[in-house]
Amino acid sequence: MNKSKRPFTKSKRSFRRRLPPIQSGDRIDYRNMSLISRFISEQGKILSRRVNRVTLKQQRLITITIKQARILSLLPFLNNQKQFER
């Protein structure tokens, strides 16, 4: 029972570090539609923190601002426009 032992090698992949979606100068505000729209899916749902790659504090602020923008009718609650092609 002689098993060949291969040394455990780690693959050396170079990876580019992703930039955080919110820079230090960005204000998370309900009027900043260009920033808010990055964190909403095509259906109008708020994307999860894991998808957004933001901290917990930032995700909470994003959620509050999206809800404020919805109440002020700057954003739709639902985006159910289905495209029918014939």
Tab-separated table of N, CA, C and O in Angstrom:
chain	number	residue	atom	x	y	z
A	1	MET	N	0.827	-1.187	0.000
A	1	MET	CA	0.000	0.000	0.000
A	1	MET	C	0.865	1.241	0.000
A	1	MET	O	0.955	1.948	0.976
A	2	ASN	N	1.467	1.453	-1.129
A	2	ASN	CA	2.343	2.615	-1.282
A	2	ASN	C	1.641	3.674	-2.112
A	2	ASN	O	1.480	3.519	-3.304
A	3	LYS	N	1.207	4.725	-1.455
A	3	LYS	CA	0.548	5.814	-2.186
A	3	LYS	C	1.574	6.890	-2.469
A	3	LYS	O	2.376	7.229	-1.606
A	4	SER	N	1.523	7.378	-3.681
A	4	SER	CA	2.467	8.442	-4.025
A	4	SER	C	2.023	9.728	-3.343
A	4	SER	O	0.867	10.130	-3.422
A	5	LYS	N	2.948	10.354	-2.681
A	5	LYS	CA	2.636	11.595	-1.974
A	5	LYS	C	3.060	12.777	-2.820
A	5	LYS	O	4.228	12.912	-3.160
A	6	ARG	N	2.077	13.562	-3.170
A	6	ARG	CA	2.383	14.777	-3.916
A	6	ARG	C	2.438	15.936	-2.940
A	6	ARG	O	1.609	16.027	-2.041
A	7	PRO	N	3.381	16.815	-3.121
A	7	PRO	CA	3.421	17.969	-2.220
A	7	PRO	C	2.196	18.857	-2.459
A	7	PRO	O	1.749	19.025	-3.585
A	8	PHE	N	1.673	19.381	-1.384
A	8	PHE	CA	0.481	20.223	-1.470
A	8	PHE	C	0.891	21.583	-1.994
A	8	PHE	O	1.504	22.365	-1.297
A	9	THR	N	0.554	21.825	-3.268
A	9	THR	CA	0.946	23.105	-3.871
A	9	THR	C	-0.253	24.025	-3.954
A	9	THR	O	-1.373	23.593	-4.224
A	10	LYS	N	-0.006	25.261	-3.712
A	10	LYS	CA	-1.043	26.266	-3.783
A	10	LYS	C	-0.939	26.953	-5.141
A	10	LYS	O	0.137	27.304	-5.578
A	11	SER	N	-2.068	27.113	-5.795
A	11	SER	CA	-2.021	27.771	-7.093
A	11	SER	C	-1.738	29.251	-6.886
A	11	SER	O	-2.318	29.901	-6.030
A	12	LYS	N	-0.840	29.766	-7.683
A	12	LYS	CA	-0.444	31.163	-7.544
A	12	LYS	C	-1.159	31.985	-8.598
A	12	LYS	O	-0.644	32.213	-9.678
A	13	ARG	N	-2.377	32.381	-8.255
A	13	ARG	CA	-3.141	33.234	-9.157
A	13	ARG	C	-3.012	34.659	-8.682
A	13	ARG	O	-3.119	34.938	-7.494
A	14	SER	N	-2.799	35.522	-9.617
A	14	SER	CA	-2.790	36.924	-9.242
A	14	SER	C	-4.213	37.439	-9.352
A	14	SER	O	-4.926	37.142	-10.306
A	15	PHE	N	-4.640	38.167	-8.363
A	15	PHE	CA	-5.993	38.692	-8.410
A	15	PHE	C	-5.959	40.192	-8.178
A	15	PHE	O	-5.111	40.712	-7.464
A	16	ARG	N	-6.884	40.857	-8.839
A	16	ARG	CA	-6.985	42.294	-8.692
A	16	ARG	C	-7.981	42.591	-7.585
A	16	ARG	O	-9.098	42.075	-7.605
A	17	ARG	N	-7.584	43.380	-6.643
A	17	ARG	CA	-8.469	43.697	-5.545
A	17	ARG	C	-9.593	44.604	-6.038
A	17	ARG	O	-9.339	45.610	-6.673
A	18	ARG	N	-10.830	44.200	-5.739
A	18	ARG	CA	-11.976	44.988	-6.190
A	18	ARG	C	-12.082	46.259	-5.373
A	18	ARG	O	-11.891	46.250	-4.165
A	19	LEU	N	-12.405	47.324	-6.056
A	19	LEU	CA	-12.558	48.588	-5.370
A	19	LEU	C	-13.865	48.588	-4.581
A	19	LEU	O	-14.863	48.030	-5.036
A	20	PRO	N	-13.875	49.196	-3.413
A	20	PRO	CA	-15.135	49.257	-2.671
A	20	PRO	C	-16.148	50.122	-3.413
A	20	PRO	O	-15.781	51.127	-4.025
A	21	PRO	N	-17.413	49.731	-3.396
A	21	PRO	CA	-18.413	50.484	-4.159
A	21	PRO	C	-18.671	51.878	-3.604
A	21	PRO	O	-19.126	52.753	-4.319
A	22	ILE	N	-18.378	52.076	-2.322
A	22	ILE	CA	-18.597	53.389	-1.708
A	22	ILE	C	-17.248	53.941	-1.272
A	22	ILE	O	-16.581	53.364	-0.423
A	23	GLN	N	-16.833	55.041	-1.898
A	23	GLN	CA	-15.586	55.682	-1.505
A	23	GLN	C	-15.825	56.525	-0.253
A	23	GLN	O	-16.963	56.762	0.154
A	24	SER	N	-14.739	56.986	0.351
A	24	SER	CA	-14.859	57.729	1.604
A	24	SER	C	-15.576	59.066	1.404
A	24	SER	O	-16.225	59.570	2.311
A	25	GLY	N	-15.482	59.645	0.208
A	25	GLY	CA	-16.103	60.940	-0.042
A	25	GLY	C	-17.565	60.878	-0.423
A	25	GLY	O	-18.258	61.892	-0.420
A	26	ASP	N	-18.060	59.669	-0.758
A	26	ASP	CA	-19.454	59.522	-1.192
A	26	ASP	C	-20.414	59.704	-0.021
A	26	ASP	O	-20.201	59.152	1.062
A	27	ARG	N	-21.465	60.497	-0.261
A	27	ARG	CA	-22.502	60.671	0.749
A	27	ARG	C	-23.649	59.721	0.421
A	27	ARG	O	-24.155	59.732	-0.701
A	28	ILE	N	-24.020	58.906	1.387
A	28	ILE	CA	-25.161	58.019	1.199
A	28	ILE	C	-26.398	58.842	1.528
A	28	ILE	O	-26.731	59.056	2.687
A	29	ASP	N	-27.065	59.322	0.488
A	29	ASP	CA	-28.184	60.221	0.648
A	29	ASP	C	-29.290	59.824	-0.321
A	29	ASP	O	-28.998	59.299	-1.400
A	30	TYR	N	-30.538	60.065	0.030
A	30	TYR	CA	-31.650	59.662	-0.836
A	30	TYR	C	-31.672	60.440	-2.142
A	30	TYR	O	-32.300	60.022	-3.103
A	31	ARG	N	-30.986	61.582	-2.216
A	31	ARG	CA	-30.942	62.358	-3.451
A	31	ARG	C	-29.853	61.883	-4.408
A	31	ARG	O	-29.858	62.221	-5.576
A	32	ASN	N	-28.903	61.097	-3.902
A	32	ASN	CA	-27.786	60.615	-4.706
A	32	ASN	C	-28.223	59.360	-5.468
A	32	ASN	O	-27.887	58.241	-5.093
A	33	MET	N	-28.964	59.553	-6.548
A	33	MET	CA	-29.553	58.432	-7.280
A	33	MET	C	-28.518	57.578	-8.005
A	33	MET	O	-28.698	56.381	-8.157
A	34	SER	N	-27.413	58.186	-8.423
A	34	SER	CA	-26.386	57.407	-9.120
A	34	SER	C	-25.747	56.386	-8.184
A	34	SER	O	-25.390	55.283	-8.592
A	35	LEU	N	-25.630	56.731	-6.917
A	35	LEU	CA	-25.063	55.798	-5.930
A	35	LEU	C	-26.095	54.751	-5.532
A	35	LEU	O	-25.786	53.551	-5.498
A	36	ILE	N	-27.313	55.186	-5.282
A	36	ILE	CA	-28.354	54.266	-4.813
A	36	ILE	C	-28.686	53.211	-5.866
A	36	ILE	O	-28.890	52.047	-5.545
A	37	SER	N	-28.702	53.614	-7.121
A	37	SER	CA	-29.109	52.682	-8.177
A	37	SER	C	-28.134	51.515	-8.344
A	37	SER	O	-28.492	50.493	-8.922
A	38	ARG	N	-26.923	51.634	-7.838
A	38	ARG	CA	-25.968	50.519	-7.899
A	38	ARG	C	-26.353	49.368	-6.978
A	38	ARG	O	-25.901	48.246	-7.155
A	39	PHE	N	-27.165	49.657	-5.956
A	39	PHE	CA	-27.479	48.663	-4.939
A	39	PHE	C	-28.885	48.106	-5.078
A	39	PHE	O	-29.401	47.494	-4.164
A	40	ILE	N	-29.497	48.321	-6.252
A	40	ILE	CA	-30.844	47.828	-6.507
A	40	ILE	C	-30.800	46.899	-7.715
A	40	ILE	O	-30.134	47.190	-8.704
A	41	SER	N	-31.534	45.787	-7.622
A	41	SER	CA	-31.567	44.834	-8.729
A	41	SER	C	-32.470	45.345	-9.836
A	41	SER	O	-33.104	46.396	-9.717
A	42	GLU	N	-32.547	44.584	-10.905
A	42	GLU	CA	-33.392	44.968	-12.039
A	42	GLU	C	-34.871	44.988	-11.657
A	42	GLU	O	-35.648	45.755	-12.197
A	43	GLN	N	-35.253	44.128	-10.710
A	43	GLN	CA	-36.648	44.073	-10.277
A	43	GLN	C	-36.974	45.160	-9.264
A	43	GLN	O	-38.120	45.295	-8.860
A	44	GLY	N	-35.972	45.904	-8.805
A	44	GLY	CA	-36.199	46.956	-7.829
A	44	GLY	C	-35.941	46.525	-6.403
A	44	GLY	O	-36.270	47.241	-5.469
A	45	LYS	N	-35.344	45.337	-6.227
A	45	LYS	CA	-35.070	44.843	-4.889
A	45	LYS	C	-33.702	45.338	-4.406
A	45	LYS	O	-32.796	45.549	-5.207
A	46	ILE	N	-33.565	45.457	-3.096
A	46	ILE	CA	-32.291	45.856	-2.504
A	46	ILE	C	-31.378	44.637	-2.510
A	46	ILE	O	-31.755	43.566	-2.040
A	47	LEU	N	-30.181	44.805	-3.063
A	47	LEU	CA	-29.232	43.697	-3.121
A	47	LEU	C	-28.628	43.433	-1.757
A	47	LEU	O	-28.535	44.331	-0.911
A	48	SER	N	-28.204	42.196	-1.542
A	48	SER	CA	-27.664	41.816	-0.243
A	48	SER	C	-26.271	42.397	-0.030
A	48	SER	O	-25.596	42.826	-0.960
A	49	ARG	N	-25.854	42.363	1.206
A	49	ARG	CA	-24.564	42.922	1.582
A	49	ARG	C	-23.403	42.153	0.942
A	49	ARG	O	-22.384	42.720	0.574
A	50	ARG	N	-23.588	40.853	0.793
A	50	ARG	CA	-22.550	40.016	0.196
A	50	ARG	C	-22.347	40.361	-1.278
A	50	ARG	O	-21.229	40.377	-1.777
A	51	VAL	N	-23.441	40.654	-1.957
A	51	VAL	CA	-23.368	41.040	-3.371
A	51	VAL	C	-22.785	42.438	-3.506
A	51	VAL	O	-21.961	42.706	-4.380
A	52	ASN	N	-23.198	43.341	-2.617
A	52	ASN	CA	-22.761	44.731	-2.688
A	52	ASN	C	-21.315	44.934	-2.282
A	52	ASN	O	-20.704	45.929	-2.650
A	53	ARG	N	-20.797	44.012	-1.455
A	53	ARG	CA	-19.433	44.148	-0.916
A	53	ARG	C	-19.283	45.417	-0.091
A	53	ARG	O	-18.365	46.206	-0.311
A	54	VAL	N	-20.222	45.641	0.815
A	54	VAL	CA	-20.159	46.792	1.703
A	54	VAL	C	-20.174	46.313	3.145
A	54	VAL	O	-20.492	45.157	3.431
A	55	THR	N	-19.839	47.224	4.044
A	55	THR	CA	-19.844	46.878	5.463
A	55	THR	C	-21.282	46.867	5.979
A	55	THR	O	-22.201	47.343	5.314
A	56	LEU	N	-21.451	46.360	7.174
A	56	LEU	CA	-22.784	46.274	7.765
A	56	LEU	C	-23.376	47.656	7.994
A	56	LEU	O	-24.557	47.895	7.729
A	57	LYS	N	-22.548	48.572	8.446
A	57	LYS	CA	-22.999	49.943	8.696
A	57	LYS	C	-23.439	50.609	7.387
A	57	LYS	O	-24.477	51.276	7.334
A	58	GLN	N	-22.645	50.401	6.330
A	58	GLN	CA	-22.987	50.979	5.026
A	58	GLN	C	-24.270	50.364	4.477
A	58	GLN	O	-25.103	51.067	3.903
A	59	GLN	N	-24.450	49.049	4.670
A	59	GLN	CA	-25.649	48.384	4.162
A	59	GLN	C	-26.893	48.914	4.858
A	59	GLN	O	-27.931	49.108	4.230
A	60	ARG	N	-26.795	49.154	6.151
A	60	ARG	CA	-27.931	49.715	6.881
A	60	ARG	C	-28.288	51.104	6.354
A	60	ARG	O	-29.459	51.423	6.170
A	61	LEU	N	-27.259	51.922	6.121
A	61	LEU	CA	-27.501	53.270	5.591
A	61	LEU	C	-28.115	53.211	4.192
A	61	LEU	O	-29.023	53.979	3.871
A	62	ILE	N	-27.603	52.306	3.365
A	62	ILE	CA	-28.121	52.145	2.000
A	62	ILE	C	-29.598	51.756	2.043
A	62	ILE	O	-30.428	52.315	1.321
A	63	THR	N	-29.932	50.798	2.922
A	63	THR	CA	-31.316	50.335	3.040
A	63	THR	C	-32.243	51.469	3.450
A	63	THR	O	-33.318	51.646	2.876
A	64	ILE	N	-31.810	52.264	4.429
A	64	ILE	CA	-32.632	53.384	4.895
A	64	ILE	C	-32.827	54.410	3.788
A	64	ILE	O	-33.941	54.897	3.567
A	65	THR	N	-31.749	54.735	3.052
A	65	THR	CA	-31.863	55.740	1.998
A	65	THR	C	-32.730	55.256	0.836
A	65	THR	O	-33.479	56.045	0.251
A	66	ILE	N	-32.645	53.961	0.508
A	66	ILE	CA	-33.490	53.417	-0.560
A	66	ILE	C	-34.957	53.503	-0.159
A	66	ILE	O	-35.816	53.893	-0.957
A	67	LYS	N	-35.232	53.171	1.101
A	67	LYS	CA	-36.617	53.242	1.577
A	67	LYS	C	-37.118	54.682	1.590
A	67	LYS	O	-38.283	54.940	1.257
A	68	GLN	N	-36.265	55.628	1.955
A	68	GLN	CA	-36.651	57.044	1.920
A	68	GLN	C	-36.957	57.483	0.491
A	68	GLN	O	-37.943	58.183	0.235
A	69	ALA	N	-36.102	57.066	-0.440
A	69	ALA	CA	-36.296	57.438	-1.842
A	69	ALA	C	-37.581	56.832	-2.400
A	69	ALA	O	-38.260	57.446	-3.218
A	70	ARG	N	-37.931	55.625	-1.937
A	70	ARG	CA	-39.178	55.000	-2.383
A	70	ARG	C	-40.386	55.760	-1.860
A	70	ARG	O	-41.352	55.977	-2.583
A	71	ILE	N	-40.318	56.164	-0.592
A	71	ILE	CA	-41.439	56.887	0.004
A	71	ILE	C	-41.638	58.239	-0.682
A	71	ILE	O	-42.763	58.672	-0.912
A	72	LEU	N	-40.537	58.893	-1.038
A	72	LEU	CA	-40.621	60.173	-1.732
A	72	LEU	C	-40.848	60.008	-3.232
A	72	LEU	O	-40.745	60.971	-3.991
A	73	SER	N	-41.130	58.774	-3.647
A	73	SER	CA	-41.390	58.371	-5.035
A	73	SER	C	-40.272	58.777	-5.992
A	73	SER	O	-40.510	59.132	-7.136
A	74	LEU	N	-39.034	58.722	-5.515
A	74	LEU	CA	-37.881	58.871	-6.399
A	74	LEU	C	-37.499	57.524	-7.000
A	74	LEU	O	-36.884	57.463	-8.061
A	75	LEU	N	-37.860	56.451	-6.297
A	75	LEU	CA	-37.628	55.084	-6.766
A	75	LEU	C	-38.945	54.322	-6.721
A	75	LEU	O	-39.773	54.577	-5.840
A	76	PRO	N	-39.157	53.367	-7.623
A	76	PRO	CA	-40.366	52.555	-7.536
A	76	PRO	C	-40.218	51.470	-6.465
A	76	PRO	O	-39.120	51.002	-6.181
A	77	PHE	N	-41.346	51.069	-5.865
A	77	PHE	CA	-41.321	49.959	-4.924
A	77	PHE	C	-41.091	48.652	-5.666
A	77	PHE	O	-40.352	47.795	-5.212
A	78	LEU	N	-41.735	48.506	-6.817
A	78	LEU	CA	-41.574	47.322	-7.650
A	78	LEU	C	-41.278	47.763	-9.072
A	78	LEU	O	-41.729	48.822	-9.508
A	79	ASN	N	-40.543	46.927	-9.770
A	79	ASN	CA	-40.265	47.209	-11.176
A	79	ASN	C	-40.657	45.973	-11.969
A	79	ASN	O	-39.826	45.180	-12.369
A	80	ASN	N	-41.968	45.799	-12.171
A	80	ASN	CA	-42.479	44.595	-12.814
A	80	ASN	C	-42.784	44.788	-14.287
A	80	ASN	O	-43.696	44.190	-14.808
A	81	GLN	N	-42.035	45.623	-14.960
A	81	GLN	CA	-42.288	45.840	-16.383
A	81	GLN	C	-41.673	44.698	-17.174
A	81	GLN	O	-40.473	44.643	-17.405
A	82	LYS	N	-42.512	43.759	-17.578
A	82	LYS	CA	-42.030	42.611	-18.354
A	82	LYS	C	-42.056	42.967	-19.829
A	82	LYS	O	-43.042	43.470	-20.340
A	83	GLN	N	-40.975	42.675	-20.486
A	83	GLN	CA	-40.867	42.988	-21.911
A	83	GLN	C	-41.390	41.792	-22.714
A	83	GLN	O	-40.818	40.712	-22.678
A	84	PHE	N	-42.504	41.993	-23.409
A	84	PHE	CA	-43.034	40.941	-24.271
A	84	PHE	C	-42.606	41.211	-25.701
A	84	PHE	O	-42.870	42.259	-26.251
A	85	GLU	N	-41.929	40.228	-26.285
A	85	GLU	CA	-41.481	40.372	-27.668
A	85	GLU	C	-42.267	39.384	-28.525
A	85	GLU	O	-42.422	38.234	-28.183
A	86	ARG	N	-42.766	39.885	-29.657
A	86	ARG	CA	-43.522	39.008	-30.554
A	86	ARG	C	-42.811	38.876	-31.871
A	86	ARG	O	-42.190	39.724	-32.349
